[in-house]
Amino acid sequence: MEFRVLGYFLAVAREESISGAAEFLHLSQPTLSRQLKDLEDELGKQLFIRGNRKITLTEEGMLLRKRAEEITQLVRKTEDEISTFDDMIVGDVTIGAGETDSNRILAKVAKSLQQEYPLVHFHIISGDRVTITEALDHGLIDFGLVFGNIDQTKYHFMPVPYQDTWGILMRREDPLAAKESITAEDLIDKPLIISRQAFQNEEFKNFFGCKQEQLHIAATYNLLFNGALMVDEGIGYAIGFDKLINVSGDSHLCFRPLKPNIKASMSIVWKKYQVFSKPAQKFLKKLKQTISEGI
C-alpha cells in the first residue's frame, strides 16, 4: 500500500466524488479510478459505495480512512521533526490532556521554555485517558497528562505536584446543594452523569463500593463542559473535578466535594523507547527541573 495512494483515497473520501477528487489532485478521472480499484484489489475489500450523486464509504472504508488520517499525520509530524533537526531548537511539542487544573504545570513549563526557545510551539489536544493513550500509542502526541494507575510496561511517567478533587456538579436549587459535601448514599438512585473513565480510578470505585450496582447512570461525558450543559438542562448530577466549571456569580450550578474526600493524582506519561524531537527533549528536561524545584 503506497502512501501516495492513501492520499488519493482520503481525497475521494473528503470530496465524496471521483471527479471532485481528481480535480483537486490534478489527475484524470480514469487514472484515479484505476488507482482506487487497485487499492481495493490489494486489500481484498470494497472501500466505496458508488452512488449516482456521491460516493460513500463502506465499513472497511471508514476504518481505512481513520488509519490513513493517522498515518498521514504521523508522516507529516516526522517530516517536520527531521527537517528542523539541526542546531536550532525549532518545532512542536504536542501534549494530550484532559480537563484538569494540573494543566497549569504544562502552561508554566511552556512559558518558561518559550522564553529560551521562542520558535518552539505547543499544542494541547483535549481528551480523556482513552483518547490520550491511543494518541500516544500511535505516535500522534509526545506526552500525555493522565490520572490513575500507569501501565509501566508501556510508558515512562512522572507525577506532577497537583491534585484534583472529585465532587458533584448540580443546580443551585437542588436539595443536595444545601450540604457541604456529598456521600455515596446521597447519590443512590439519583441520575448521574459521569466521565466514561471514572470507574478506572480505584479510589472512585471504592467510594461507591458494592453500591455501584444501585447507581443510575443517566449519561456519560469525556469533557466536563458537556457534562455541565447536561446538568444545567436538568438531566442529572455530574461527577467530576473541581475548578473546571465556573460556579460563581450568575451561574445556575454549584460544586460540592465528595465525602470521604477523593483526590486524583496526575502524571505526565510518554512511550517507552520514544525518540523525541529536540523541542520535546527540552520540554521534558524543563518539566523535570520545574517539578524538582517545586515551582
Short mmCIF file of C-alpha atoms in Angstrom, two decimals:
data_model
loop_
_atom_site.label_atom_id
_atom_site.label_comp_id
_atom_site.label_asym_id
_atom_site.label_seq_id
_atom_site.Cartn_x
_atom_site.Cartn_y
_atom_site.Cartn_z
CA MET A 1 0.00 0.00 0.00
CA GLU A 2 1.61 3.24 -1.17
CA PHE A 3 1.43 6.42 0.89
CA ARG A 4 0.61 8.34 -2.29
CA VAL A 5 -2.45 6.17 -2.92
CA LEU A 6 -3.64 6.69 0.66
CA GLY A 7 -3.65 10.41 -0.14
CA TYR A 8 -5.80 9.70 -3.21
CA PHE A 9 -8.18 7.63 -1.09
CA LEU A 10 -8.52 10.41 1.52
CA ALA A 11 -9.21 12.98 -1.19
CA VAL A 12 -12.07 10.88 -2.59
CA ALA A 13 -13.45 10.27 0.91
CA ARG A 14 -13.36 14.00 1.58
CA GLU A 15 -14.78 15.15 -1.76
CA GLU A 16 -17.31 12.26 -1.95
CA SER A 17 -16.78 12.07 -5.71
CA ILE A 18 -14.18 10.83 -8.17
CA SER A 19 -14.46 13.93 -10.31
CA GLY A 20 -14.06 16.33 -7.39
CA ALA A 21 -11.05 14.43 -6.02
CA ALA A 22 -9.47 14.16 -9.48
CA GLU A 23 -9.77 17.92 -9.95
CA PHE A 24 -8.26 18.56 -6.52
CA LEU A 25 -5.39 16.12 -7.18
CA HIS A 26 -4.83 17.29 -10.79
CA LEU A 27 -5.34 13.75 -12.08
CA SER A 28 -7.57 12.37 -14.79
CA GLN A 29 -10.67 10.53 -13.59
CA PRO A 30 -9.67 7.22 -15.26
CA THR A 31 -6.24 7.34 -13.60
CA LEU A 32 -7.74 7.99 -10.16
CA SER A 33 -10.43 5.32 -10.62
CA ARG A 34 -7.77 2.77 -11.58
CA GLN A 35 -5.64 3.62 -8.52
CA LEU A 36 -8.64 3.17 -6.23
CA LYS A 37 -9.61 -0.13 -7.89
CA ASP A 38 -6.04 -1.38 -7.44
CA LEU A 39 -6.21 -0.40 -3.75
CA GLU A 40 -9.46 -2.34 -3.27
CA ASP A 41 -7.97 -5.34 -5.08
CA GLU A 42 -4.83 -5.17 -2.92
CA LEU A 43 -6.88 -5.13 0.30
CA GLY A 44 -9.49 -7.58 -0.96
CA LYS A 45 -12.27 -5.32 0.30
CA GLN A 46 -14.77 -2.90 -1.20
CA LEU A 47 -14.00 0.56 0.15
CA PHE A 48 -16.60 2.68 -1.64
CA ILE A 49 -20.29 2.53 -2.45
CA ARG A 50 -20.64 4.36 -5.74
CA GLY A 51 -23.98 6.18 -5.92
CA ASN A 52 -25.48 8.42 -8.61
CA ARG A 53 -24.57 11.66 -6.88
CA LYS A 54 -21.85 10.84 -4.38
CA ILE A 55 -19.52 8.18 -3.12
CA THR A 56 -19.84 6.86 0.43
CA LEU A 57 -17.52 4.66 2.43
CA THR A 58 -18.15 1.07 3.42
CA GLU A 59 -17.31 -0.01 6.99
CA GLU A 60 -13.90 -1.14 5.73
CA GLY A 61 -13.52 2.22 4.00
CA MET A 62 -14.30 4.11 7.22
CA LEU A 63 -11.68 2.09 9.08
CA LEU A 64 -9.10 2.76 6.38
CA ARG A 65 -9.95 6.47 6.45
CA LYS A 66 -9.26 6.63 10.20
CA ARG A 67 -5.96 4.78 9.85
CA ALA A 68 -4.92 6.74 6.75
CA GLU A 69 -5.51 10.05 8.56
CA GLU A 70 -3.36 8.83 11.48
CA ILE A 71 -0.61 7.67 9.10
CA THR A 72 -0.68 10.97 7.20
CA GLN A 73 -0.49 12.99 10.39
CA LEU A 74 2.39 10.88 11.69
CA VAL A 75 4.33 11.17 8.40
CA ARG A 76 3.94 14.95 8.38
CA LYS A 77 5.00 15.17 12.02
CA THR A 78 8.08 13.07 11.25
CA GLU A 79 8.96 15.19 8.22
CA ASP A 80 8.68 18.38 10.28
CA GLU A 81 10.90 16.93 13.02
CA ILE A 82 13.59 15.76 10.61
CA SER A 83 13.58 18.99 8.60
CA THR A 84 14.26 21.01 11.76
CA PHE A 85 16.75 18.56 13.29
CA ASP A 86 19.75 20.86 13.43
CA ASP A 87 21.38 23.15 15.96
CA MET A 88 18.33 25.40 16.20
CA ILE A 89 15.58 24.41 18.61
CA VAL A 90 12.57 24.77 16.35
CA GLY A 91 9.40 22.73 16.19
CA ASP A 92 6.34 21.49 18.02
CA VAL A 93 5.56 19.79 21.32
CA THR A 94 2.17 18.08 21.36
CA ILE A 95 0.53 17.06 24.63
CA GLY A 96 -2.72 15.24 25.27
CA ALA A 97 -4.56 16.32 28.41
CA GLY A 98 -8.00 16.20 29.94
CA GLU A 99 -9.79 18.97 31.77
CA THR A 100 -7.82 19.41 34.97
CA ASP A 101 -6.22 22.18 36.99
CA SER A 102 -2.99 20.19 36.66
CA ASN A 103 -2.69 21.60 33.14
CA ARG A 104 -1.26 24.69 34.84
CA ILE A 105 2.11 22.99 35.07
CA LEU A 106 2.09 22.48 31.29
CA ALA A 107 1.44 26.18 30.82
CA LYS A 108 4.23 27.12 33.25
CA VAL A 109 6.76 24.89 31.54
CA ALA A 110 5.67 26.07 28.10
CA LYS A 111 6.07 29.72 29.07
CA SER A 112 9.49 29.12 30.60
CA LEU A 113 10.71 27.12 27.60
CA GLN A 114 9.46 29.62 25.06
CA GLN A 115 11.40 32.38 26.80
CA GLU A 116 14.54 30.42 25.91
CA TYR A 117 13.36 28.96 22.59
CA PRO A 118 10.71 31.22 21.03
CA LEU A 119 10.42 29.03 17.92
CA VAL A 120 9.05 26.09 19.93
CA HIS A 121 5.29 25.84 19.66
CA PHE A 122 2.96 23.96 22.00
CA HIS A 123 -0.23 22.13 21.13
CA ILE A 124 -2.59 20.70 23.75
CA ILE A 125 -5.05 18.09 22.48
CA SER A 126 -8.08 17.76 24.75
CA GLY A 127 -9.36 14.30 25.57
CA ASP A 128 -9.85 11.70 28.25
CA ARG A 129 -7.48 8.89 29.21
CA VAL A 130 -8.64 6.57 26.41
CA THR A 131 -8.15 9.22 23.73
CA ILE A 132 -4.77 10.27 25.11
CA THR A 133 -3.26 6.79 25.40
CA GLU A 134 -4.45 5.89 21.88
CA ALA A 135 -2.76 9.02 20.53
CA LEU A 136 0.43 8.16 22.45
CA ASP A 137 0.41 4.60 21.12
CA HIS A 138 0.06 5.86 17.54
CA GLY A 139 2.83 8.43 17.96
CA LEU A 140 0.48 11.36 17.36
CA ILE A 141 1.44 13.18 20.57
CA ASP A 142 4.66 13.44 22.55
CA PHE A 143 3.26 13.39 26.09
CA GLY A 144 0.01 12.77 27.91
CA LEU A 145 -1.31 14.08 31.22
CA VAL A 146 -3.49 11.42 32.84
CA PHE A 147 -4.73 10.39 36.29
CA GLY A 148 -4.83 6.96 37.88
CA ASN A 149 -2.54 3.96 37.55
CA ILE A 150 0.05 3.89 34.76
CA ASP A 151 0.87 0.83 32.65
CA GLN A 152 4.59 0.80 33.37
CA THR A 153 5.23 -1.90 30.76
CA LYS A 154 4.36 0.64 28.04
CA TYR A 155 5.04 4.08 29.48
CA HIS A 156 7.51 6.13 31.46
CA PHE A 157 5.80 8.57 33.78
CA MET A 158 6.42 11.45 36.16
CA PRO A 159 3.93 12.50 38.89
CA VAL A 160 3.03 16.20 38.84
CA PRO A 161 2.56 18.21 42.06
CA TYR A 162 -1.13 18.94 41.55
CA GLN A 163 -4.23 17.12 42.72
CA ASP A 164 -7.84 17.49 41.68
CA THR A 165 -10.80 16.96 43.99
CA TRP A 166 -13.72 14.80 42.91
CA GLY A 167 -17.17 16.17 43.57
CA ILE A 168 -20.69 16.74 42.30
CA LEU A 169 -21.82 19.46 39.95
CA MET A 170 -25.52 20.25 40.42
CA ARG A 171 -28.07 23.01 40.09
CA ARG A 172 -28.08 25.56 42.91
CA GLU A 173 -31.75 24.98 43.79
CA ASP A 174 -31.25 21.24 44.24
CA PRO A 175 -31.84 19.98 47.83
CA LEU A 176 -28.37 18.36 47.87
CA ALA A 177 -26.82 21.81 47.33
CA ALA A 178 -27.60 22.59 50.99
CA LYS A 179 -24.98 20.02 52.04
CA GLU A 180 -21.28 20.87 52.38
CA SER A 181 -20.23 17.50 50.95
CA ILE A 182 -21.88 14.55 49.22
CA THR A 183 -21.77 10.89 50.30
CA ALA A 184 -22.32 7.75 48.26
CA GLU A 185 -25.68 7.25 49.98
CA ASP A 186 -26.81 10.69 48.77
CA LEU A 187 -26.35 9.57 45.17
CA ILE A 188 -28.15 6.23 45.22
CA ASP A 189 -30.97 6.28 42.62
CA LYS A 190 -30.01 9.81 41.53
CA PRO A 191 -29.47 10.30 37.76
CA LEU A 192 -25.69 10.57 37.43
CA ILE A 193 -23.59 12.00 34.62
CA ILE A 194 -20.10 10.50 34.80
CA SER A 195 -16.85 10.51 32.92
CA ARG A 196 -16.54 7.38 30.79
CA GLN A 197 -13.24 6.67 32.56
CA ALA A 198 -14.41 7.36 36.13
CA PHE A 199 -14.51 3.75 37.28
CA GLN A 200 -10.94 3.14 36.14
CA ASN A 201 -9.98 5.00 39.32
CA GLU A 202 -9.72 2.55 42.23
CA GLU A 203 -10.47 5.19 44.86
CA PHE A 204 -13.57 6.21 42.97
CA LYS A 205 -14.74 2.59 42.78
CA ASN A 206 -14.04 2.15 46.48
CA PHE A 207 -16.11 5.26 47.24
CA PHE A 208 -19.23 3.57 45.93
CA GLY A 209 -18.16 0.01 46.81
CA CYS A 210 -20.96 -2.53 46.47
CA LYS A 211 -23.37 0.34 45.81
CA GLN A 212 -22.16 0.58 42.20
CA GLU A 213 -24.95 -1.76 41.12
CA GLN A 214 -27.51 0.66 42.57
CA LEU A 215 -26.25 3.65 40.61
CA HIS A 216 -28.40 5.23 37.93
CA ILE A 217 -26.04 6.32 35.15
CA ALA A 218 -28.12 8.71 33.07
CA ALA A 219 -25.33 9.90 30.76
CA THR A 220 -21.56 9.95 30.26
CA TYR A 221 -19.10 12.59 29.03
CA ASN A 222 -15.44 12.79 28.13
CA LEU A 223 -15.08 16.54 28.81
CA LEU A 224 -16.83 18.10 31.80
CA PHE A 225 -18.04 21.14 29.87
CA ASN A 226 -20.52 18.86 28.10
CA GLY A 227 -21.46 17.28 31.43
CA ALA A 228 -22.16 20.75 32.85
CA LEU A 229 -24.52 21.52 29.98
CA MET A 230 -26.48 18.37 30.79
CA VAL A 231 -26.63 19.36 34.46
CA ASP A 232 -27.88 22.81 33.53
CA GLU A 233 -30.64 21.22 31.44
CA GLY A 234 -31.72 19.08 34.39
CA ILE A 235 -30.57 15.66 33.18
CA GLY A 236 -28.81 14.83 36.44
CA TYR A 237 -25.76 15.29 38.67
CA ALA A 238 -22.29 15.35 37.09
CA ILE A 239 -19.37 13.74 38.88
CA GLY A 240 -16.12 15.50 38.03
CA PHE A 241 -13.19 17.58 39.18
CA ASP A 242 -13.35 20.92 40.94
CA LYS A 243 -12.12 24.25 39.46
CA LEU A 244 -13.17 23.35 35.91
CA ILE A 245 -16.64 24.87 35.65
CA ASN A 246 -17.39 28.43 36.73
CA VAL A 247 -19.92 28.18 39.57
CA SER A 248 -19.63 31.78 40.75
CA GLY A 249 -21.73 34.84 40.02
CA ASP A 250 -24.86 34.19 37.97
CA SER A 251 -24.12 30.51 37.34
CA HIS A 252 -27.05 28.15 37.92
CA LEU A 253 -24.64 25.49 39.11
CA CYS A 254 -22.68 24.68 42.26
CA PHE A 255 -19.98 22.15 43.18
CA ARG A 256 -19.80 20.02 46.33
CA PRO A 257 -16.88 17.66 47.16
CA LEU A 258 -17.41 14.01 47.88
CA LYS A 259 -17.23 12.68 51.45
CA PRO A 260 -14.91 11.00 52.21
CA ASN A 261 -12.73 13.26 50.11
CA ILE A 262 -11.21 11.77 46.94
CA LYS A 263 -8.12 13.35 45.37
CA ALA A 264 -6.91 12.46 41.88
CA SER A 265 -3.16 12.50 41.29
CA MET A 266 -1.84 13.29 37.83
CA SER A 267 1.18 12.07 35.90
CA ILE A 268 2.93 13.05 32.69
CA VAL A 269 3.41 9.90 30.59
CA TRP A 270 5.31 9.08 27.42
CA LYS A 271 6.02 5.91 25.47
CA LYS A 272 8.99 3.77 26.37
CA TYR A 273 11.74 3.85 23.75
CA GLN A 274 10.30 7.11 22.45
CA VAL A 275 12.61 9.03 20.11
CA PHE A 276 11.94 12.66 20.95
CA SER A 277 12.45 15.70 18.76
CA LYS A 278 14.75 18.37 20.20
CA PRO A 279 11.82 20.53 21.37
CA ALA A 280 10.28 17.53 23.15
CA GLN A 281 13.64 16.74 24.79
CA LYS A 282 13.91 20.32 26.03
CA PHE A 283 10.33 20.24 27.30
CA LEU A 284 10.92 17.07 29.32
CA LYS A 285 14.13 18.48 30.80
CA LYS A 286 12.39 21.73 31.73
CA LEU A 287 9.44 19.80 33.21
CA LYS A 288 11.74 17.73 35.44
CA GLN A 289 13.53 20.88 36.56
CA THR A 290 10.25 22.67 37.31
CA ILE A 291 8.91 19.76 39.39
CA SER A 292 12.17 19.28 41.29
CA GLU A 293 12.28 22.97 42.20
CA GLY A 294 8.67 22.84 43.39
CA ILE A 295 7.60 25.70 41.18
#
